[in-house]
Coordinates of C-alpha atoms and ligand atoms in Angstrom, one line a residue:
M1 CA -3.7 -12.6 -7.3
C2 CA -4.7 -12.2 -11.0
G3 CA -7.6 -10.3 -12.4
I4 CA -10.6 -11.8 -14.1
I5 CA -13.2 -10.4 -16.5
G6 CA -16.0 -12.1 -18.5
I7 CA -18.5 -10.4 -20.8
I8 CA -21.6 -11.9 -22.5
S9 CA -23.1 -9.3 -24.8
H10 CA -24.5 -8.5 -28.3
T11 CA -21.7 -6.2 -29.2
P12 CA -17.9 -6.9 -29.8
V13 CA -16.1 -7.6 -26.6
A14 CA -12.3 -7.7 -27.3
S15 CA -11.6 -4.0 -26.6
R16 CA -14.0 -4.0 -23.7
L17 CA -12.2 -6.9 -22.1
V18 CA -8.9 -5.0 -22.5
D19 CA -10.4 -1.9 -21.1
S20 CA -11.4 -3.8 -18.0
L21 CA -8.0 -5.5 -17.7
K22 CA -6.4 -2.1 -17.6
R23 CA -8.3 -1.6 -14.3
L24 CA -7.3 -5.0 -13.1
E25 CA -3.6 -4.7 -13.8
Y26 CA -3.0 -3.8 -10.2
R27 CA -3.7 -7.5 -9.4
G28 CA -0.7 -8.7 -11.5
Y29 CA 1.1 -7.9 -14.6
D30 CA 3.2 -11.0 -15.5
S31 CA 1.1 -11.7 -18.6
A32 CA -2.4 -11.0 -20.0
G33 CA -4.8 -12.7 -22.4
I34 CA -8.3 -12.8 -23.7
A35 CA -10.5 -15.5 -25.4
T36 CA -13.7 -14.9 -27.4
L37 CA -16.1 -16.9 -29.5
D38 CA -16.2 -16.0 -33.2
A39 CA -19.1 -17.8 -34.9
G40 CA -18.9 -20.3 -32.0
Q41 CA -15.2 -21.0 -32.4
L42 CA -12.7 -20.3 -29.6
Q43 CA -10.3 -17.4 -30.4
R44 CA -7.4 -16.6 -28.1
V45 CA -4.6 -14.0 -27.9
R46 CA -2.1 -13.9 -25.0
A47 CA 1.1 -12.0 -24.3
E48 CA 3.9 -12.1 -21.8
G49 CA 4.4 -9.1 -19.5
K50 CA 2.4 -5.9 -19.3
L51 CA -1.0 -5.4 -20.8
K52 CA 0.4 -3.1 -23.5
N53 CA 2.1 -6.2 -25.0
L54 CA -1.3 -7.8 -25.3
E55 CA -2.7 -4.6 -26.9
S56 CA 0.0 -4.6 -29.5
R57 CA -0.6 -8.2 -30.3
L58 CA -4.4 -7.5 -30.7
D59 CA -3.6 -4.6 -33.0
G60 CA -1.8 -7.1 -35.3
E61 CA -4.3 -10.0 -34.9
P62 CA -7.7 -8.6 -33.7
I63 CA -10.3 -11.1 -32.6
A64 CA -14.1 -10.8 -33.1
G65 CA -16.9 -12.1 -30.9
T66 CA -19.6 -10.8 -28.5
I67 CA -18.7 -13.1 -25.6
G68 CA -15.4 -13.5 -24.0
I69 CA -13.1 -13.8 -21.0
G70 CA -9.9 -12.0 -20.0
H71 CA -7.1 -12.3 -17.5
T72 CA -4.1 -10.5 -16.1
R73 CA -1.7 -12.7 -14.3
W74 CA 0.5 -12.7 -11.2
A75 CA 2.5 -15.9 -11.7
T76 CA 2.2 -18.7 -9.0
H77 CA 2.6 -22.0 -10.9
G78 CA 4.9 -21.7 -13.9
A79 CA 7.1 -18.8 -15.2
P80 CA 5.5 -15.7 -16.8
T81 CA 5.5 -17.1 -20.3
V82 CA 2.9 -17.0 -23.1
A83 CA 2.4 -20.8 -22.6
N84 CA 1.5 -20.2 -19.0
A85 CA -0.7 -17.1 -19.7
H86 CA -4.4 -17.4 -19.3
P87 CA -7.0 -18.1 -20.7
H88 CA -6.1 -21.8 -20.8
A89 CA -8.0 -23.7 -23.4
T90 CA -8.9 -27.1 -24.7
A91 CA -10.8 -28.0 -27.8
R92 CA -14.0 -27.5 -25.8
L93 CA -13.5 -24.5 -23.6
A94 CA -11.4 -21.7 -22.2
V95 CA -10.9 -20.7 -18.6
V96 CA -9.4 -17.9 -16.5
H97 CA -8.5 -18.4 -12.9
N98 CA -7.4 -16.4 -9.8
G99 CA -6.0 -18.4 -6.9
I100 CA -4.3 -21.7 -6.4
I101 CA -5.6 -25.2 -7.0
E102 CA -3.7 -27.0 -4.2
N103 CA -4.3 -30.5 -5.3
F104 CA -3.6 -29.9 -9.0
R105 CA -0.6 -32.3 -9.1
E106 CA -2.8 -35.3 -8.2
L107 CA -5.5 -34.2 -10.5
K108 CA -3.1 -33.7 -13.4
A109 CA -1.5 -37.1 -12.8
E110 CA -5.0 -38.7 -12.9
L111 CA -5.8 -36.9 -16.2
Q112 CA -2.5 -37.8 -17.8
A113 CA -3.2 -41.4 -16.8
D114 CA -6.5 -41.0 -18.7
G115 CA -4.6 -39.9 -21.8
Y116 CA -5.0 -36.1 -21.5
S117 CA -2.0 -33.9 -22.3
F118 CA -1.0 -30.4 -21.1
E119 CA 0.6 -27.4 -22.7
S120 CA 1.5 -25.4 -19.6
E121 CA 3.0 -25.7 -16.1
T122 CA -0.1 -24.1 -14.5
D123 CA -2.5 -25.4 -12.0
T124 CA -5.3 -23.7 -14.0
E125 CA -4.9 -25.9 -17.0
T126 CA -5.9 -28.9 -14.8
V127 CA -9.3 -27.3 -14.3
A128 CA -9.8 -26.8 -18.1
V129 CA -8.9 -30.4 -18.7
L130 CA -11.0 -31.7 -15.9
V131 CA -14.1 -30.0 -17.2
T132 CA -13.2 -31.2 -20.7
R133 CA -13.1 -34.8 -19.5
E134 CA -16.5 -34.4 -17.9
M135 CA -17.8 -33.1 -21.2
D136 CA -16.1 -35.9 -23.2
R137 CA -18.0 -38.3 -20.9
G138 CA -21.3 -36.7 -22.0
A139 CA -21.9 -33.9 -19.4
A140 CA -23.3 -30.6 -20.5
P141 CA -21.2 -27.5 -19.5
R142 CA -23.1 -26.7 -16.3
E143 CA -23.1 -30.3 -15.1
A144 CA -19.4 -30.6 -16.0
V145 CA -18.4 -27.5 -14.0
A146 CA -20.5 -28.6 -11.1
N147 CA -18.8 -32.0 -11.0
V148 CA -15.4 -30.5 -11.2
L149 CA -15.8 -27.8 -8.5
G150 CA -16.3 -30.5 -5.9
K151 CA -12.9 -32.0 -6.8
L152 CA -10.9 -28.8 -6.4
E153 CA -9.0 -27.9 -3.2
G154 CA -7.5 -24.4 -2.5
A155 CA -8.7 -21.0 -3.4
F156 CA -10.1 -19.9 -6.7
S157 CA -12.3 -17.8 -8.8
L158 CA -13.0 -19.1 -12.3
A159 CA -14.7 -18.0 -15.4
F160 CA -15.5 -20.5 -18.2
L161 CA -16.3 -19.9 -21.9
F162 CA -17.5 -22.8 -24.0
K163 CA -17.1 -23.5 -27.7
G164 CA -20.4 -23.1 -29.5
E165 CA -22.1 -21.6 -26.5
E166 CA -22.7 -17.9 -27.4
N167 CA -25.2 -17.4 -24.6
L168 CA -23.3 -19.0 -21.7
L169 CA -20.6 -18.0 -19.2
I170 CA -20.0 -19.9 -16.0
G171 CA -18.3 -18.4 -13.0
A172 CA -17.3 -19.9 -9.6
R173 CA -15.6 -18.7 -6.4
R174 CA -14.1 -20.2 -3.3
G175 CA -11.7 -18.1 -1.3
S176 CA -10.9 -15.6 -4.1
P177 CA -13.4 -12.8 -5.0
L178 CA -15.8 -12.8 -8.0
A179 CA -18.8 -10.5 -8.7
I180 CA -21.5 -10.4 -11.3
G181 CA -22.2 -7.1 -13.1
V182 CA -25.8 -6.7 -14.3
G183 CA -26.2 -4.9 -17.6
R184 CA -29.1 -4.2 -20.1
G185 CA -29.2 -7.4 -22.2
E186 CA -25.6 -8.2 -21.2
M187 CA -23.9 -9.7 -18.1
F188 CA -20.4 -9.5 -16.7
L189 CA -18.2 -11.4 -14.4
G190 CA -15.3 -9.6 -12.7
S191 CA -12.8 -9.9 -9.8
D192 CA -14.2 -6.7 -8.3
A193 CA -16.3 -3.7 -8.9
I194 CA -13.4 -1.9 -10.5
A195 CA -13.3 -4.5 -13.3
L196 CA -17.0 -4.0 -13.9
S197 CA -16.9 -0.2 -13.6
P198 CA -16.7 0.6 -17.3
F199 CA -19.9 -1.4 -18.0
T200 CA -22.3 -1.2 -15.0
D201 CA -22.6 -0.1 -11.4
E202 CA -25.1 -2.8 -10.5
V203 CA -23.1 -5.6 -8.8
R204 CA -24.0 -8.9 -7.2
Y205 CA -21.2 -10.2 -5.0
L206 CA -21.0 -14.0 -5.0
A207 CA -20.6 -15.5 -1.5
D208 CA -17.9 -18.0 -0.8
G209 CA -18.6 -21.3 -2.5
D210 CA -21.1 -19.8 -5.0
W211 CA -21.1 -20.5 -8.7
T212 CA -23.2 -18.9 -11.4
I213 CA -24.6 -19.4 -14.9
L214 CA -24.8 -16.3 -16.9
T215 CA -26.8 -15.7 -20.1
H216 CA -27.5 -12.3 -21.8
D217 CA -30.5 -11.6 -19.5
A218 CA -30.2 -13.7 -16.4
A219 CA -27.8 -14.9 -13.7
E220 CA -28.6 -18.1 -11.9
I221 CA -26.6 -18.5 -8.7
F222 CA -26.0 -21.7 -6.6
D223 CA -24.3 -22.2 -3.3
E224 CA -21.7 -24.8 -2.7
D225 CA -24.3 -27.5 -2.1
G226 CA -25.9 -26.7 -5.5
N227 CA -29.0 -24.9 -4.0
P228 CA -30.3 -21.9 -6.0
V229 CA -29.6 -18.7 -4.0
D230 CA -30.2 -15.0 -4.4
R231 CA -27.5 -12.5 -3.9
P232 CA -28.6 -8.8 -3.7
V233 CA -27.8 -6.2 -6.2
T234 CA -25.7 -3.4 -4.7
V235 CA -24.9 -0.2 -6.5
S236 CA -21.2 0.2 -6.7
A237 CA -19.2 3.3 -6.4
G238 CA -16.8 1.8 -9.0
K239 CA -17.0 4.5 -11.6
P240 CA -14.7 7.0 -10.0
F241 CA -12.1 4.3 -9.6
Y242 CA -10.8 5.0 -13.1
V243 CA -8.2 7.6 -12.3
D244 CA -5.2 9.1 -14.2
K245 CA -1.8 10.4 -13.2
G246 CA -2.7 14.1 -13.7
N247 CA 0.5 16.1 -14.1
H248 CA 2.6 13.6 -12.2
R249 CA 5.1 11.2 -13.7
H250 CA 3.8 8.2 -11.7
F251 CA 0.7 7.2 -9.7
M252 CA 2.9 6.9 -6.7
Q253 CA 4.0 10.5 -6.9
K254 CA 0.5 11.7 -7.4
E255 CA -0.7 9.6 -4.5
M256 CA 2.0 11.0 -2.2
F257 CA 0.9 14.6 -3.1
E258 CA -2.7 13.7 -2.5
Q259 CA -1.9 13.0 1.2
P260 CA -2.8 16.4 2.7
E261 CA -6.3 16.2 1.1
V262 CA -7.1 12.5 1.9
L263 CA -5.8 12.8 5.4
S264 CA -8.2 15.5 6.1
H265 CA -11.1 13.5 4.6
T266 CA -10.1 10.5 6.8
L267 CA -9.8 12.7 9.8
G268 CA -13.4 14.0 9.1
A269 CA -14.7 10.4 9.5
Y270 CA -13.2 10.2 13.0
V271 CA -13.4 13.7 14.4
N272 CA -16.4 16.0 14.6
M273 CA -14.8 19.1 13.1
T274 CA -17.3 21.4 14.9
D275 CA -16.7 20.3 18.5
G276 CA -13.3 18.6 18.1
R277 CA -14.6 15.3 19.6
T278 CA -13.4 12.0 18.4
R279 CA -16.0 9.4 17.1
T280 CA -16.3 6.3 15.1
P281 CA -18.0 6.6 11.7
K282 CA -21.8 6.6 11.6
G283 CA -23.3 3.2 11.9
Q284 CA -19.9 1.7 13.0
E285 CA -20.1 2.1 16.7
L286 CA -17.2 0.8 18.8
D287 CA -17.2 1.2 22.5
F288 CA -13.8 0.9 24.0
T289 CA -14.9 1.1 27.6
K290 CA -14.5 -2.6 28.2
V291 CA -11.7 -3.2 25.7
R292 CA -8.5 -4.1 27.6
R293 CA -6.7 -6.0 24.9
I294 CA -6.6 -5.7 21.1
A295 CA -5.2 -8.2 18.7
L296 CA -3.9 -6.3 15.6
S297 CA -3.1 -8.0 12.4
A298 CA -2.2 -7.1 8.8
C299 CA 0.4 -7.6 6.0
G300 CA 3.3 -5.6 4.7
T301 CA 2.8 -1.8 5.0
G302 CA -0.5 -2.5 6.8
Y303 CA 1.4 -4.4 9.4
Y304 CA 3.7 -1.4 10.0
A305 CA 0.6 0.7 10.4
A306 CA -0.6 -1.8 13.0
L307 CA 2.8 -1.5 14.7
V308 CA 2.3 2.2 15.0
G309 CA -1.3 1.4 16.1
R310 CA 0.1 -0.6 19.0
Y311 CA 2.2 2.3 20.2
Y312 CA -0.9 4.6 19.9
F313 CA -3.3 2.3 21.8
E314 CA -0.8 1.4 24.5
R315 CA 0.4 5.0 25.0
Y316 CA -2.8 7.0 24.6
A317 CA -5.5 4.5 25.8
G318 CA -3.6 2.1 28.1
I319 CA -4.9 -0.8 26.0
A320 CA -2.5 -3.8 25.6
C321 CA -2.0 -4.9 22.0
D322 CA -1.0 -8.2 20.5
L323 CA 0.5 -7.9 17.0
D324 CA 1.0 -10.4 14.2
V325 CA 1.6 -10.5 10.5
A326 CA -1.6 -12.0 9.3
S327 CA 0.1 -15.0 7.7
E328 CA 1.2 -16.0 11.2
F329 CA -1.8 -14.9 13.2
R330 CA -4.1 -17.4 11.4
Y331 CA -1.8 -20.4 12.0
R332 CA -0.3 -19.5 15.4
E333 CA -3.3 -20.7 17.3
S334 CA -2.7 -18.1 20.0
P335 CA -5.2 -18.3 22.9
L336 CA -7.5 -15.3 22.3
S337 CA -9.6 -15.6 25.4
D338 CA -8.4 -12.3 26.9
V339 CA -8.7 -10.4 23.6
D340 CA -11.7 -8.0 23.5
L341 CA -11.3 -6.8 19.9
A342 CA -9.5 -8.1 16.8
L343 CA -8.5 -5.2 14.5
F344 CA -7.4 -5.8 10.9
I345 CA -5.8 -3.3 8.6
S346 CA -5.9 -3.6 4.8
Q347 CA -5.9 -1.1 1.9
S348 CA -7.4 -3.5 -0.6
G349 CA -9.6 -5.4 1.8
E350 CA -8.8 -8.5 -0.2
T351 CA -5.5 -9.7 1.1
A352 CA -5.9 -13.4 1.6
D353 CA -4.0 -13.8 4.8
T354 CA -5.7 -10.8 6.5
L355 CA -9.1 -12.1 5.3
A356 CA -8.3 -15.6 6.7
S357 CA -7.2 -14.1 10.0
L358 CA -10.4 -12.1 10.2
R359 CA -12.4 -15.3 9.6
Y360 CA -10.3 -17.1 12.2
A361 CA -11.0 -14.4 14.8
K362 CA -14.7 -14.5 14.0
S363 CA -14.7 -18.3 14.3
Q364 CA -13.2 -17.8 17.8
G365 CA -16.2 -15.6 18.8
L366 CA -14.2 -12.3 18.8
K367 CA -15.6 -8.9 17.8
T368 CA -13.8 -7.8 14.7
A369 CA -13.1 -4.4 13.2
A370 CA -11.3 -3.6 10.0
I371 CA -9.6 -0.4 8.8
V372 CA -10.0 -0.7 5.0
N373 CA -9.7 1.6 2.0
V374 CA -12.0 -0.2 -0.4
P375 CA -15.5 -0.1 1.0
E376 CA -16.9 -2.9 -1.1
S377 CA -14.0 -5.3 -0.4
T378 CA -14.5 -8.7 1.2
I379 CA -12.9 -7.7 4.4
A380 CA -15.2 -4.6 4.6
R381 CA -18.2 -6.8 4.0
E382 CA -17.2 -9.4 6.6
A383 CA -15.9 -7.3 9.5
D384 CA -18.3 -6.5 12.3
V385 CA -17.2 -2.9 12.3
V386 CA -15.8 -1.1 9.3
L387 CA -13.4 1.7 9.9
P388 CA -12.8 3.4 6.6
T389 CA -9.7 5.2 5.3
L390 CA -10.8 7.8 2.7
A391 CA -7.6 7.7 0.7
G392 CA -9.4 7.1 -2.6
P393 CA -8.1 4.6 -5.1
E394 CA -4.4 3.8 -4.6
I395 CA -3.0 2.6 -7.9
G396 CA 0.8 2.6 -7.3
V397 CA 1.8 -0.8 -6.0
A398 CA 3.8 0.8 -3.2
S399 CA 1.3 2.0 -0.6
T400 CA 1.7 5.7 0.4
K401 CA -1.5 7.6 1.0
A402 CA -3.4 4.5 2.3
F403 CA -0.6 4.0 4.9
T404 CA -0.8 7.6 6.3
C405 CA -4.6 7.4 6.3
Q406 CA -4.4 4.2 8.2
L407 CA -2.2 6.0 10.8
M408 CA -4.7 8.8 10.9
A409 CA -7.6 6.5 11.6
L410 CA -5.5 4.6 14.3
A411 CA -4.4 7.8 16.0
A412 CA -8.0 9.1 16.2
L413 CA -9.3 5.7 17.4
A414 CA -6.6 5.5 20.1
V415 CA -7.7 8.9 21.3
R416 CA -11.4 7.8 21.2
A417 CA -10.4 4.7 23.2
G418 CA -8.5 6.8 25.7
V419 CA -11.6 9.0 26.2
D420 CA -13.9 6.0 26.5
R421 CA -11.6 4.4 29.1
G422 CA -11.2 7.6 31.1
V423 CA -7.5 7.8 30.4
I424 CA -7.9 11.0 28.3
K425 CA -9.8 14.0 29.7
A426 CA -12.1 16.2 27.6
D427 CA -9.6 19.1 27.4
E428 CA -6.8 16.6 26.4
E429 CA -9.0 15.1 23.7
L430 CA -9.3 18.6 22.2
E431 CA -5.6 19.0 22.3
F432 CA -5.1 15.7 20.5
T433 CA -7.7 16.5 17.8
R434 CA -6.2 20.0 17.3
A435 CA -2.9 18.3 16.7
L436 CA -4.4 15.8 14.2
M437 CA -6.0 18.7 12.3
E438 CA -2.4 20.0 11.8
A439 CA -1.5 16.8 9.8
P440 CA -2.5 18.1 6.3
R441 CA -0.5 21.3 6.7
L442 CA 2.6 19.5 8.1
V443 CA 2.5 16.8 5.4
N444 CA 2.3 19.5 2.9
E445 CA 5.4 21.1 4.3
A446 CA 7.2 17.7 4.2
L447 CA 6.2 17.4 0.5
H448 CA 8.0 20.7 -0.1
L449 CA 11.3 18.9 0.7
E450 CA 11.0 17.0 -2.6
G451 CA 13.8 18.9 -4.4
E452 CA 16.2 18.2 -1.5
I453 CA 15.2 14.6 -1.4
E454 CA 15.6 14.2 -5.1
H455 CA 19.2 15.4 -4.6
I456 CA 19.9 12.9 -1.8
A457 CA 18.3 10.1 -3.9
R458 CA 20.9 10.6 -6.6
D459 CA 23.4 9.4 -4.1
L460 CA 21.3 6.7 -2.6
A461 CA 20.8 5.2 -6.1
T462 CA 24.5 4.5 -6.3
Q463 CA 24.4 2.3 -3.1
H464 CA 23.7 -1.4 -2.8
H465 CA 22.6 -1.6 0.8
A466 CA 20.8 0.6 3.3
L467 CA 19.9 0.3 7.0
Y468 CA 17.0 2.3 8.4
L469 CA 17.0 2.9 12.2
G470 CA 14.4 4.3 14.5
R471 CA 13.2 4.1 18.1
G472 CA 9.7 4.4 19.6
F473 CA 7.3 5.8 17.0
S474 CA 10.1 5.9 14.5
Y475 CA 10.9 2.2 14.7
P476 CA 7.8 1.2 12.5
L477 CA 8.8 4.0 10.2
A478 CA 12.3 2.6 9.8
L479 CA 10.7 -0.7 8.8
E480 CA 8.3 1.0 6.4
G481 CA 11.1 3.2 4.9
A482 CA 13.2 0.1 4.2
L483 CA 10.3 -1.7 2.6
K484 CA 9.5 1.2 0.4
L485 CA 13.1 1.5 -0.8
K486 CA 13.5 -2.2 -1.5
E487 CA 10.2 -2.8 -3.2
I488 CA 10.5 0.0 -5.8
S489 CA 14.3 0.6 -6.2
Y490 CA 15.4 -3.1 -5.6
I491 CA 18.2 -1.8 -3.3
H492 CA 18.6 -4.1 -0.4
A493 CA 17.3 -2.4 2.7
E494 CA 16.5 -3.4 6.2
G495 CA 14.8 -1.6 9.1
Y496 CA 15.9 -2.0 12.7
A497 CA 15.0 -0.7 16.1
A498 CA 18.0 1.6 16.7
G499 CA 18.7 -0.1 20.0
E500 CA 19.1 -3.4 18.2
L501 CA 22.0 -2.1 16.1
K502 CA 24.7 -3.3 18.5
H503 CA 23.2 -6.8 18.7
G504 CA 24.2 -7.8 15.3
P505 CA 23.6 -5.4 12.3
I506 CA 26.5 -3.1 13.4
A507 CA 28.8 -5.7 11.9
L508 CA 27.6 -4.6 8.5
I509 CA 28.7 -1.0 9.0
D510 CA 31.5 0.3 6.9
E511 CA 32.0 3.3 4.5
T512 CA 29.7 1.6 1.9
M513 CA 26.7 1.2 4.1
Q514 CA 24.0 3.9 3.8
V515 CA 22.2 4.4 7.1
V516 CA 19.0 6.3 7.3
V517 CA 18.2 7.4 10.9
V518 CA 14.7 8.5 11.7
A519 CA 14.9 10.7 14.8
P520 CA 12.5 13.5 15.6
H521 CA 13.3 15.3 18.8
D522 CA 11.1 13.1 21.0
R523 CA 11.6 11.3 24.3
V524 CA 14.2 8.9 22.8
F525 CA 16.0 11.4 20.5
E526 CA 19.3 11.4 22.5
K527 CA 19.4 7.6 22.6
T528 CA 18.9 7.3 18.8
V529 CA 21.6 9.9 18.3
S530 CA 24.0 7.8 20.4
N531 CA 23.3 4.8 18.1
M532 CA 23.9 7.1 15.1
Q533 CA 27.2 8.1 16.5
E534 CA 28.1 4.4 16.8
V535 CA 27.5 4.2 13.0
A536 CA 29.5 7.4 12.4
A537 CA 32.4 6.0 14.4
R538 CA 32.5 3.0 12.0
G539 CA 32.5 5.1 8.9
G540 CA 28.8 4.5 7.9
R541 CA 27.2 7.1 5.5
I542 CA 24.4 8.7 7.5
L543 CA 21.2 10.5 6.5
L544 CA 19.4 11.9 9.5
I545 CA 15.8 12.7 9.1
T546 CA 14.8 14.9 12.1
D547 CA 12.9 18.1 13.0
H548 CA 14.1 21.6 13.7
K549 CA 14.7 20.9 17.4
G550 CA 16.6 17.8 16.5
A551 CA 18.7 19.7 14.0
A552 CA 19.4 22.5 16.4
S553 CA 20.7 20.1 19.1
G554 CA 23.9 20.0 17.0
A555 CA 24.6 16.4 17.9
M556 CA 25.2 15.0 14.4
D557 CA 28.5 16.0 12.9
G558 CA 29.1 14.3 9.6
A559 CA 25.5 13.4 9.0
R560 CA 23.5 14.5 6.0
L561 CA 20.3 16.2 7.3
L562 CA 16.7 16.3 6.2
V563 CA 14.8 18.6 8.5
L564 CA 11.0 18.6 9.0
P565 CA 9.0 21.1 11.1
D566 CA 8.5 20.4 14.8
M567 CA 5.3 18.7 15.5
P568 CA 3.2 17.0 18.3
E569 CA 4.3 13.5 19.1
I570 CA 1.0 11.9 17.8
L571 CA 1.8 13.2 14.3
I572 CA 5.4 11.9 14.0
P573 CA 4.5 8.7 12.3
I574 CA 2.2 10.4 9.8
V575 CA 4.5 13.2 8.8
F576 CA 7.8 11.4 8.9
A577 CA 6.4 8.7 6.6
V578 CA 6.4 11.3 3.8
P579 CA 10.2 11.9 3.3
L580 CA 10.7 8.1 3.5
Q581 CA 8.2 7.6 0.7
M582 CA 9.8 10.4 -1.4
L583 CA 13.3 9.1 -0.8
A584 CA 12.3 5.6 -2.1
Y585 CA 10.4 7.1 -5.0
H586 CA 13.2 9.4 -6.3
T587 CA 15.8 6.7 -5.8
A588 CA 13.7 4.3 -7.9
V589 CA 13.2 7.0 -10.6
Q590 CA 17.0 7.5 -10.6
M591 CA 17.4 3.8 -11.1
G592 CA 14.9 3.7 -13.9
T593 CA 12.7 0.9 -12.3
D594 CA 9.0 0.6 -13.0
V595 CA 7.9 2.6 -10.0
D596 CA 4.1 1.9 -10.2
Q597 CA 4.4 -1.7 -11.1
P598 CA 7.7 -3.0 -9.6
R599 CA 8.8 -6.5 -10.6
N600 CA 7.2 -9.6 -8.9
L601 CA 4.7 -7.6 -7.0
A602 CA 0.9 -7.0 -7.3
K603 CA -1.3 -4.5 -5.6
S604 CA -3.8 -7.0 -4.2
V605 CA -2.4 -10.2 -2.7
T606 CA -5.2 -12.7 -2.9
V607 CA -3.1 -15.9 -2.5
E608 CA -1.5 -17.1 0.7
Ligands
F6R701 C1 3.9 -2.2 0.3 C2 2.5 -2.7 0.2 C3 2.2 -4.0 0.7 C4 0.7 -4.0 1.2 C5 0.4 -5.5 1.6 C6 -1.0 -5.5 2.3 O1 4.0 -0.9 -0.2 O2 1.7 -2.0 -0.4 O3 3.1 -4.5 1.6 O4 0.7 -3.2 2.3 O5 0.4 -6.3 0.5 O6 -2.0 -5.1 1.4 P1 -3.4 -4.6 1.9 O7 -3.2 -3.4 2.7 O8 -4.2 -4.3 0.6 O9 -4.0 -5.7 2.7

């Protein structure tokens, strides 16, 4: 993961580097650092932990300079210490890196044998020393970098700053993203348009394998064979990305409360609000008439959205679905000959495994589509068909509004697919779309349960373990609810298909086990209630999340209840996701964890 920024300007850069790093902190927050040139000499300040630690250090020891690089780290090689923080530097240069240099051990051993020494445990320092060795042998910076790039294996984006070179920044990318920002008499390098948004909206995205030489007024770009290439300038929508928490305590809370609005925006991309017909967004045509099998793939919460997607496509469109976490899909080498469409889901559009799976599917000749939230992301740029979620920037590391918007897009697409395939008739289509239009109102009602949920969370925060159970549409929700709880509260939680309880997990049930049962009054309600009674019989502490009909059925003596409005089946995943998010959120707040930036995580996972 990690975020990179580079600036070559005529005005001081230190505070601008930090400003950009604030926008990149979603990529990692184990440490941060910047390096500049002051009268040609390398200056460097680094700090462990969050960016605010770097800011305090810079208050005490400010650094001058009109050219510099900055980095925010998600640790891969080496603990999150100052010594391992980027930029890494030698007497000749400083470098920042996102990605993993897979052959760094061999390269490091070779350099050590040549008499070079190292200060950190990182793979990145190997790159700094390799370029230094080339320069010690007489190469100029550009030649030195070009020679070294050919020796590196793995995924990387890099930005180099050279001692004595006030008009030179060099960037390179393979696997990890890097973009050039074009200014007036100044140039920028950044991990994404968000990093560049305080300075410019003119962005040139480097293609995989590209490297670039930046001066104040020009950007030369070369492909991996060293041939000069041109990459077009696109105007980025990056500026509105800088958002604040408004009146909310955390971004996650704000994002949960934005759901009614962003769900309705997303619905508008898939349903014509005047005639109630489903559609794919303009210019992104997808004809499901001949689609008989879809391969779905994503990571984390996106994977749980894909799991709901499978239920939607199979139930409403009669399309069989294969489903994989992306890190398995790309290596499983499953025969894809009978797959008609590969569909990927990603909030960030940068997740390394999902991107690699997309590329694998393309290499197998499959038509690809991607449900993405960041329109300028690599996945959005590489998929044949882009299916946007209009959730807006999601800053909290735990995904909330992006998840429900993914579900909304999937629901509408499944209905569209059903219509295309003749499984859904015109009047039924209208019924479905009328139901989908109810989502913002029902999600709003779910949000009104916040007070009650806060109360329940006080109890949950005293527990050490939780099981989440659900069947049918509620099974993916049980998985998602457990993921939300563990990632932000650090309480151990697992999700299970309710029917699987008696095949093992029931052994865990005693009076200390919190069990969250997700059971709307749907086709499988009675069966889930039976599983819940098996828990009750063994003394488990039960929270039942159901709807009015479920609550009225009276089958849940001894369970604590959270009651949502009744709703059409297609909306269950979208609306029931909300109390699960809020339960995790308020439990984490009770426990005093860092809700928006939980330990060990990052918002964009650009390493395998
Ligand atoms: C959990 C969460 C992660 C992401 C996963 C994929 O709350 O946010 O599990 O869903 O890292 O990220 P994207 O969707 O950006 O590909």
